[in-house]
Amino acid sequence: MQFYYGPQMPLRILDEAEFWKHQEEEHTVVIRELVTGLEAEFVEALFEWEKALSKTHQQVVSFIESVIRSGSYIPVQLYQQVLQLVTFCLEESERFIELCLQIKNDSDVVAKNQTAVVVLDHIIRESEYFIGIARALLAS
């Protein structure tokens, strides 16, 4: 992730959020499909997360369209809304990681499936990567 985008930085931030929210949405499906017999509470939670992440993804896409339409000048209010959305995305990713950790640590089925543990660790690292990017962009 480079930081030399200048006035296009809000679009770059949104581009990252759009990619990672879509990834997390897909990860809910990966976990459900990979872990046969996953406890119902986790399956339900993953379905709910899939919906929530899809909604966030669509909000990000909508903001991308707004920033593109604003041209070379991004109004301060829109820029602030972008930062608020990215903050929400970061916090949502933190909560998604909490779910993944809960599944990894509390599911008896996952405990017996080393591949599922590896995949969950990978999914967690990817969300942590987005959190790192989001924090860096919000701090700049």
Coordinates of N, CA, C and O in Angstrom, one line a residue:
M1 N 0.8 -1.2 0.0 CA 0.0 0.0 0.0 C 0.9 1.2 0.0 O 1.7 1.4 0.9
Q2 N 0.8 2.0 -1.0 CA 1.6 3.3 -1.1 C 0.7 4.5 -0.7 O -0.5 4.4 -0.8
F3 N 1.4 5.5 -0.3 CA 0.7 6.7 0.3 C 0.9 8.0 -0.6 O 0.8 9.1 -0.1
Y4 N 1.1 7.8 -1.9 CA 1.4 9.0 -2.7 C 0.2 9.3 -3.6 O 0.4 9.8 -4.7
Y5 N -1.0 9.0 -3.2 CA -2.1 9.2 -4.1 C -2.7 10.6 -4.1 O -3.5 11.0 -4.9
G6 N -2.2 11.5 -3.1 CA -2.6 12.8 -3.1 C -4.1 13.0 -3.0 O -4.8 12.4 -2.1
P7 N -4.7 13.8 -3.9 CA -6.1 14.1 -3.8 C -7.0 12.9 -4.1 O -8.2 12.9 -3.7
Q8 N -6.4 11.8 -4.6 CA -7.2 10.6 -4.9 C -7.1 9.6 -3.7 O -7.7 8.5 -3.7
M9 N -6.5 10.1 -2.6 CA -6.4 9.2 -1.4 C -7.7 8.7 -0.9 O -7.8 7.5 -0.6
P10 N -8.8 9.5 -0.8 CA -10.1 8.9 -0.4 C -10.6 7.8 -1.3 O -11.1 6.8 -0.8
L11 N -10.3 7.9 -2.5 CA -10.7 6.8 -3.5 C -9.9 5.6 -3.2 O -10.4 4.5 -3.2
R12 N -8.6 5.8 -2.9 CA -7.7 4.6 -2.6 C -8.1 3.9 -1.3 O -8.1 2.7 -1.3
I13 N -8.5 4.7 -0.3 CA -8.9 4.2 0.9 C -10.2 3.3 0.7 O -10.3 2.2 1.2
L14 N -11.1 3.9 -0.1 CA -12.3 3.1 -0.4 C -12.1 1.9 -1.2 O -12.7 0.9 -1.0
D15 N -11.1 2.0 -2.1 CA -10.8 0.8 -2.9 C -10.3 -0.3 -2.0 O -10.7 -1.5 -2.2
E16 N -9.5 0.0 -1.0 CA -9.0 -1.1 -0.1 C -10.2 -1.6 0.7 O -10.3 -2.9 0.8
A17 N -11.1 -0.7 1.2 CA -12.2 -1.2 2.0 C -13.1 -2.1 1.1 O -13.6 -3.1 1.6
E18 N -13.3 -1.7 -0.1 CA -14.2 -2.4 -1.0 C -13.7 -3.9 -1.2 O -14.4 -4.8 -1.1
F19 N -12.4 -3.9 -1.5 CA -11.8 -5.3 -1.7 C -11.9 -6.1 -0.4 O -12.3 -7.3 -0.5
W20 N -11.5 -5.6 0.7 CA -11.5 -6.4 1.9 C -12.8 -6.7 2.5 O -13.0 -7.8 3.1
K21 N -13.8 -5.9 2.3 CA -15.2 -6.2 2.8 C -15.7 -7.4 1.9 O -16.4 -8.3 2.4
H22 N -15.4 -7.3 0.7 CA -15.8 -8.4 -0.2 C -15.1 -9.7 0.2 O -15.7 -10.8 0.2
Q23 N -13.8 -9.6 0.5 CA -13.1 -10.8 0.9 C -13.7 -11.4 2.2 O -13.9 -12.6 2.3
E24 N -14.0 -10.5 3.2 CA -14.5 -11.0 4.4 C -15.9 -11.7 4.2 O -16.2 -12.7 4.8
E25 N -16.7 -11.1 3.3 CA -18.0 -11.7 3.0 C -17.8 -13.1 2.4 O -18.5 -14.0 2.8
E26 N -16.8 -13.2 1.5 CA -16.6 -14.5 0.9 C -16.0 -15.5 2.0 O -16.3 -16.7 1.9
H27 N -15.3 -15.0 2.9 CA -14.7 -15.8 4.0 C -15.8 -16.5 4.8 O -15.6 -17.6 5.3
T28 N -16.9 -15.8 5.0 CA -18.0 -16.5 5.7 C -18.5 -17.7 5.0 O -18.8 -18.7 5.7
V29 N -18.5 -17.7 3.7 CA -18.9 -18.8 2.9 C -17.9 -19.9 3.0 O -18.2 -21.1 3.2
V30 N -16.6 -19.5 2.9 CA -15.5 -20.5 2.9 C -15.6 -21.3 4.2 O -15.5 -22.5 4.2
I31 N -15.7 -20.6 5.4 CA -15.8 -21.3 6.7 C -17.0 -22.2 6.7 O -16.8 -23.4 7.1
R32 N -18.1 -21.8 6.3 CA -19.3 -22.6 6.3 C -19.1 -23.9 5.4 O -19.5 -25.0 5.8
E33 N -18.6 -23.7 4.3 CA -18.4 -24.8 3.3 C -17.3 -25.7 3.7 O -17.4 -26.9 3.5
L34 N -16.2 -25.2 4.3 CA -15.1 -26.0 4.7 C -15.4 -26.9 5.9 O -14.9 -28.1 6.0
V35 N -16.1 -26.4 6.9 CA -16.3 -27.1 8.2 C -17.6 -27.8 8.2 O -18.6 -27.2 8.6
T36 N -17.6 -29.0 7.7 CA -18.8 -29.8 7.7 C -19.2 -30.1 9.2 O -18.3 -30.5 10.0
G37 N -20.5 -29.9 9.5 CA -21.0 -30.2 10.8 C -20.7 -29.1 11.8 O -20.8 -29.3 13.0
L38 N -20.3 -27.9 11.3 CA -20.1 -26.7 12.2 C -21.3 -26.5 13.0 O -22.4 -26.6 12.5
E39 N -21.1 -26.2 14.3 CA -22.2 -25.9 15.2 C -23.2 -24.9 14.7 O -22.7 -23.9 14.1
A40 N -24.5 -25.1 14.9 CA -25.5 -24.2 14.4 C -25.3 -22.8 14.7 O -25.6 -21.9 13.9
E41 N -24.9 -22.5 16.0 CA -24.8 -21.1 16.4 C -23.7 -20.4 15.5 O -23.9 -19.2 15.2
F42 N -22.7 -21.1 15.1 CA -21.6 -20.5 14.3 C -22.1 -20.4 12.9 O -21.8 -19.4 12.2
V43 N -22.9 -21.4 12.4 CA -23.4 -21.3 11.0 C -24.3 -20.1 10.9 O -24.2 -19.3 10.0
E44 N -25.2 -19.9 11.9 CA -26.1 -18.8 11.9 C -25.4 -17.5 12.0 O -25.7 -16.5 11.3
A45 N -24.4 -17.4 12.8 CA -23.6 -16.2 13.0 C -22.9 -15.8 11.6 O -22.8 -14.7 11.2
L46 N -22.4 -16.9 11.0 CA -21.7 -16.6 9.7 C -22.7 -16.1 8.6 O -22.3 -15.3 7.8
F47 N -23.9 -16.7 8.6 CA -24.9 -16.2 7.7 C -25.2 -14.7 8.0 O -25.3 -13.9 7.0
E48 N -25.4 -14.3 9.2 CA -25.6 -12.9 9.6 C -24.5 -12.0 9.2 O -24.7 -10.9 8.7
W49 N -23.2 -12.5 9.5 CA -22.1 -11.7 9.1 C -22.0 -11.6 7.6 O -21.6 -10.5 7.1
E50 N -22.3 -12.6 6.8 CA -22.3 -12.5 5.4 C -23.2 -11.3 4.9 O -22.9 -10.5 4.1
K51 N -24.4 -11.3 5.5 CA -25.4 -10.2 5.2 C -24.8 -8.8 5.6 O -24.9 -7.9 4.8
A52 N -24.3 -8.7 6.8 CA -23.7 -7.5 7.3 C -22.5 -7.0 6.4 O -22.5 -5.8 6.0
L53 N -21.6 -7.9 6.1 CA -20.5 -7.5 5.3 C -20.9 -7.2 3.8 O -20.3 -6.3 3.2
S54 N -21.9 -7.8 3.3 CA -22.4 -7.5 2.0 C -23.0 -6.0 2.0 O -22.8 -5.2 1.1
K55 N -23.7 -5.7 3.1 CA -24.3 -4.4 3.2 C -23.2 -3.3 3.3 O -23.2 -2.3 2.6
T56 N -22.2 -3.6 4.1 CA -21.0 -2.7 4.2 C -20.3 -2.5 2.8 O -20.0 -1.4 2.4
H57 N -20.1 -3.7 2.2 CA -19.5 -3.6 0.8 C -20.3 -2.7 -0.1 O -19.7 -1.9 -0.8
Q58 N -21.6 -2.8 -0.1 CA -22.4 -2.0 -1.0 C -22.3 -0.5 -0.6 O -22.3 0.4 -1.5
Q59 N -22.2 -0.2 0.7 CA -22.1 1.2 1.1 C -20.7 1.7 0.6 O -20.7 2.9 0.2
V60 N -19.7 0.9 0.7 CA -18.4 1.3 0.2 C -18.5 1.6 -1.3 O -18.0 2.6 -1.8
V61 N -19.1 0.7 -2.1 CA -19.3 0.9 -3.5 C -20.0 2.2 -3.8 O -19.6 3.0 -4.7
S62 N -21.0 2.5 -3.0 CA -21.8 3.7 -3.2 C -20.9 5.0 -2.9 O -21.0 5.9 -3.7
F63 N -20.1 4.9 -1.9 CA -19.2 6.0 -1.6 C -18.2 6.2 -2.7 O -17.8 7.3 -3.1
I64 N -17.7 5.1 -3.3 CA -16.7 5.1 -4.4 C -17.4 5.9 -5.6 O -16.8 6.8 -6.2
E65 N -18.6 5.6 -5.9 CA -19.3 6.3 -6.9 C -19.5 7.8 -6.6 O -19.3 8.6 -7.5
S66 N -19.7 8.1 -5.4 CA -19.9 9.5 -5.0 C -18.6 10.3 -5.1 O -18.5 11.4 -5.6
V67 N -17.5 9.6 -4.7 CA -16.2 10.3 -4.8 C -15.8 10.4 -6.3 O -15.3 11.5 -6.7
I68 N -16.0 9.4 -7.1 CA -15.7 9.6 -8.5 C -16.5 10.7 -9.2 O -16.0 11.5 -9.9
R69 N -17.8 10.8 -8.8 CA -18.7 11.9 -9.4 C -18.2 13.3 -8.9 O -18.5 14.2 -9.6
S70 N -17.6 13.3 -7.8 CA -17.1 14.6 -7.3 C -16.0 15.2 -8.0 O -15.6 16.4 -7.9
G71 N -15.3 14.4 -8.9 CA -14.2 14.9 -9.7 C -13.0 15.1 -8.9 O -12.7 14.4 -7.9
S72 N -12.2 16.1 -9.3 CA -10.9 16.4 -8.6 C -11.1 17.1 -7.3 O -10.2 17.1 -6.5
Y73 N -12.3 17.6 -7.0 CA -12.5 18.3 -5.7 C -13.5 17.4 -4.9 O -14.6 17.1 -5.3
I74 N -13.0 17.0 -3.7 CA -13.8 16.2 -2.8 C -14.3 17.1 -1.7 O -13.4 17.6 -0.9
P75 N -15.6 17.3 -1.6 CA -16.1 18.2 -0.5 C -15.6 17.7 0.9 O -15.6 16.4 1.1
V76 N -15.4 18.6 1.8 CA -14.9 18.2 3.1 C -15.9 17.3 3.8 O -15.5 16.3 4.4
Q77 N -17.2 17.5 3.6 CA -18.2 16.7 4.3 C -18.1 15.2 3.7 O -18.2 14.3 4.5
L78 N -18.0 15.1 2.4 CA -17.8 13.7 1.8 C -16.6 13.1 2.3 O -16.6 11.9 2.7
Y79 N -15.5 13.8 2.4 CA -14.2 13.3 2.9 C -14.4 12.8 4.4 O -13.9 11.7 4.7
Q80 N -15.1 13.5 5.2 CA -15.3 13.1 6.6 C -16.2 11.9 6.6 O -16.0 11.0 7.4
Q81 N -17.2 11.8 5.7 CA -18.0 10.6 5.7 C -17.2 9.4 5.3 O -17.4 8.3 5.8
V82 N -16.3 9.5 4.3 CA -15.4 8.5 3.9 C -14.6 8.0 5.1 O -14.5 6.8 5.4
L83 N -14.0 8.9 5.9 CA -13.2 8.5 7.0 C -14.1 7.8 8.1 O -13.6 6.8 8.7
Q84 N -15.3 8.2 8.3 CA -16.2 7.6 9.2 C -16.5 6.1 8.7 O -16.6 5.2 9.5
L85 N -16.8 6.0 7.4 CA -17.1 4.7 6.9 C -15.9 3.7 7.0 O -16.0 2.6 7.4
V86 N -14.7 4.2 6.8 CA -13.5 3.4 6.9 C -13.3 3.0 8.4 O -12.9 1.9 8.7
T87 N -13.6 3.9 9.3 CA -13.5 3.6 10.7 C -14.5 2.5 11.0 O -14.1 1.5 11.7
F88 N -15.7 2.6 10.5 CA -16.7 1.5 10.7 C -16.2 0.2 10.1 O -16.3 -0.8 10.8
C89 N -15.6 0.2 8.9 CA -15.1 -1.0 8.3 C -14.0 -1.6 9.2 O -14.0 -2.8 9.3
L90 N -13.1 -0.8 9.7 CA -12.0 -1.3 10.6 C -12.6 -2.0 11.8 O -12.2 -3.1 12.1
E91 N -13.6 -1.3 12.5 CA -14.2 -1.9 13.7 C -15.0 -3.1 13.3 O -15.0 -4.1 14.1
E92 N -15.6 -3.2 12.2 CA -16.3 -4.3 11.7 C -15.4 -5.5 11.5 O -15.7 -6.6 11.9
S93 N -14.2 -5.2 11.0 CA -13.2 -6.3 10.8 C -12.7 -6.8 12.1 O -12.5 -8.0 12.3
E94 N -12.6 -5.9 13.1 CA -12.2 -6.4 14.4 C -13.2 -7.3 15.0 O -12.8 -8.3 15.6
R95 N -14.5 -7.0 14.9 CA -15.5 -7.9 15.4 C -15.6 -9.2 14.6 O -15.9 -10.2 15.2
F96 N -15.3 -9.1 13.3 CA -15.3 -10.4 12.5 C -14.2 -11.3 12.9 O -14.3 -12.5 13.0
I97 N -13.0 -10.7 13.3 CA -11.9 -11.5 13.8 C -12.3 -12.1 15.1 O -12.0 -13.3 15.3
E98 N -13.0 -11.4 15.9 CA -13.5 -12.0 17.2 C -14.4 -13.2 16.9 O -14.2 -14.3 17.6
L99 N -15.2 -13.2 15.9 CA -16.1 -14.4 15.6 C -15.2 -15.5 15.1 O -15.3 -16.6 15.6
C100 N -14.2 -15.2 14.3 CA -13.3 -16.2 13.7 C -12.5 -16.9 14.9 O -12.4 -18.1 14.9
L101 N -12.1 -16.1 15.8 CA -11.4 -16.6 17.0 C -12.3 -17.5 17.8 O -11.9 -18.5 18.3
Q102 N -13.5 -17.0 18.0 CA -14.5 -17.8 18.8 C -14.7 -19.2 18.1 O -14.8 -20.2 18.8
I103 N -14.9 -19.2 16.8 CA -15.1 -20.4 16.1 C -13.9 -21.3 16.3 O -14.0 -22.5 16.6
K104 N -12.7 -20.7 16.1 CA -11.5 -21.5 16.2 C -11.3 -22.1 17.6 O -10.9 -23.3 17.7
N105 N -11.6 -21.3 18.6 CA -11.4 -21.7 20.0 C -12.5 -22.6 20.6 O -12.2 -23.3 21.5
D106 N -13.7 -22.4 20.1 CA -14.8 -23.0 20.8 C -15.6 -24.1 20.1 O -16.4 -24.8 20.6
S107 N -15.2 -24.2 18.8 CA -15.9 -25.3 18.0 C -15.2 -26.6 18.1 O -14.0 -26.7 17.9
D108 N -15.9 -27.6 18.6 CA -15.4 -29.0 18.7 C -15.0 -29.5 17.3 O -14.0 -30.2 17.1
V109 N -15.8 -29.2 16.3 CA -15.6 -29.7 15.0 C -14.3 -29.1 14.4 O -13.5 -29.8 13.8
V110 N -14.1 -27.8 14.6 CA -12.9 -27.1 14.1 C -11.7 -27.7 14.8 O -10.6 -27.9 14.2
A111 N -11.8 -28.0 16.1 CA -10.7 -28.5 16.9 C -10.2 -29.8 16.3 O -9.0 -30.2 16.4
K112 N -11.0 -30.6 15.6 CA -10.7 -31.9 15.0 C -10.3 -31.7 13.5 O -10.0 -32.7 12.8
N113 N -10.2 -30.5 13.0 CA -10.0 -30.3 11.6 C -8.8 -29.3 11.4 O -9.0 -28.1 11.4
Q114 N -7.6 -29.8 11.3 CA -6.4 -28.9 11.2 C -6.5 -28.0 10.0 O -6.0 -26.9 10.1
T115 N -7.1 -28.4 8.9 CA -7.2 -27.6 7.8 C -8.1 -26.4 8.1 O -7.8 -25.2 7.7
A116 N -9.2 -26.6 8.8 CA -10.0 -25.5 9.2 C -9.3 -24.5 10.1 O -9.5 -23.3 10.0
V117 N -8.5 -25.0 11.0 CA -7.7 -24.1 11.9 C -6.7 -23.2 11.0 O -6.7 -22.0 11.3
V118 N -6.1 -23.9 10.1 CA -5.1 -23.1 9.2 C -5.9 -22.1 8.4 O -5.5 -20.9 8.3
V119 N -7.0 -22.4 7.9 CA -7.8 -21.5 7.1 C -8.3 -20.3 7.9 O -8.3 -19.2 7.5
L120 N -8.8 -20.6 9.1 CA -9.3 -19.6 10.0 C -8.1 -18.6 10.4 O -8.3 -17.4 10.4
D121 N -6.9 -19.2 10.7 CA -5.8 -18.3 10.9 C -5.5 -17.4 9.7 O -5.2 -16.3 9.9
H122 N -5.6 -18.0 8.5 CA -5.3 -17.2 7.3 C -6.4 -16.1 7.2 O -6.0 -14.9 6.9
I123 N -7.6 -16.4 7.4 CA -8.7 -15.4 7.3 C -8.5 -14.3 8.4 O -8.6 -13.1 8.1
I124 N -8.1 -14.7 9.6 CA -7.8 -13.7 10.6 C -6.7 -12.8 10.2 O -6.7 -11.6 10.3
R125 N -5.6 -13.4 9.7 CA -4.4 -12.5 9.2 C -4.8 -11.6 8.1 O -4.4 -10.4 8.1
E126 N -5.7 -12.0 7.2 CA -6.1 -11.1 6.1 C -6.9 -9.9 6.7 O -6.7 -8.8 6.3
S127 N -7.8 -10.2 7.6 CA -8.6 -9.1 8.2 C -7.7 -8.2 9.0 O -7.9 -7.0 9.0
E128 N -6.7 -8.8 9.7 CA -5.7 -8.0 10.4 C -4.9 -7.1 9.5 O -4.6 -5.9 9.8
Y129 N -4.6 -7.6 8.3 CA -3.9 -6.8 7.3 C -4.7 -5.6 6.9 O -4.2 -4.5 6.9
F130 N -6.0 -5.8 6.7 CA -6.9 -4.6 6.3 C -6.9 -3.6 7.5 O -6.9 -2.4 7.2
I131 N -7.1 -4.1 8.7 CA -7.1 -3.2 9.9 C -5.8 -2.4 9.9 O -5.9 -1.2 10.1
G132 N -4.7 -3.0 9.6 CA -3.4 -2.3 9.6 C -3.4 -1.2 8.5 O -3.0 0.0 8.8
I133 N -3.9 -1.5 7.4 CA -4.0 -0.5 6.3 C -4.9 0.6 6.7 O -4.6 1.8 6.5
A134 N -6.1 0.2 7.2 CA -7.1 1.2 7.6 C -6.5 2.2 8.6 O -6.7 3.4 8.5
R135 N -5.9 1.6 9.6 CA -5.3 2.5 10.7 C -4.3 3.4 10.1 O -4.2 4.6 10.5
A136 N -3.4 2.9 9.3 CA -2.4 3.8 8.7 C -3.0 4.9 7.9 O -2.6 6.0 7.9
L137 N -4.0 4.6 7.1 CA -4.6 5.6 6.2 C -5.4 6.6 7.1 O -5.4 7.8 6.8
L138 N -6.0 6.2 8.1 CA -6.8 7.1 9.0 C -5.8 8.0 9.8 O -6.2 9.1 10.1
A139 N -4.6 7.5 10.1 CA -3.7 8.3 10.8 C -2.9 9.3 9.9 O -2.4 10.3 10.4
S140 N -3.0 9.1 8.6 CA -2.2 10.0 7.7 C -3.0 11.2 7.4 O -4.2 11.3 7.5

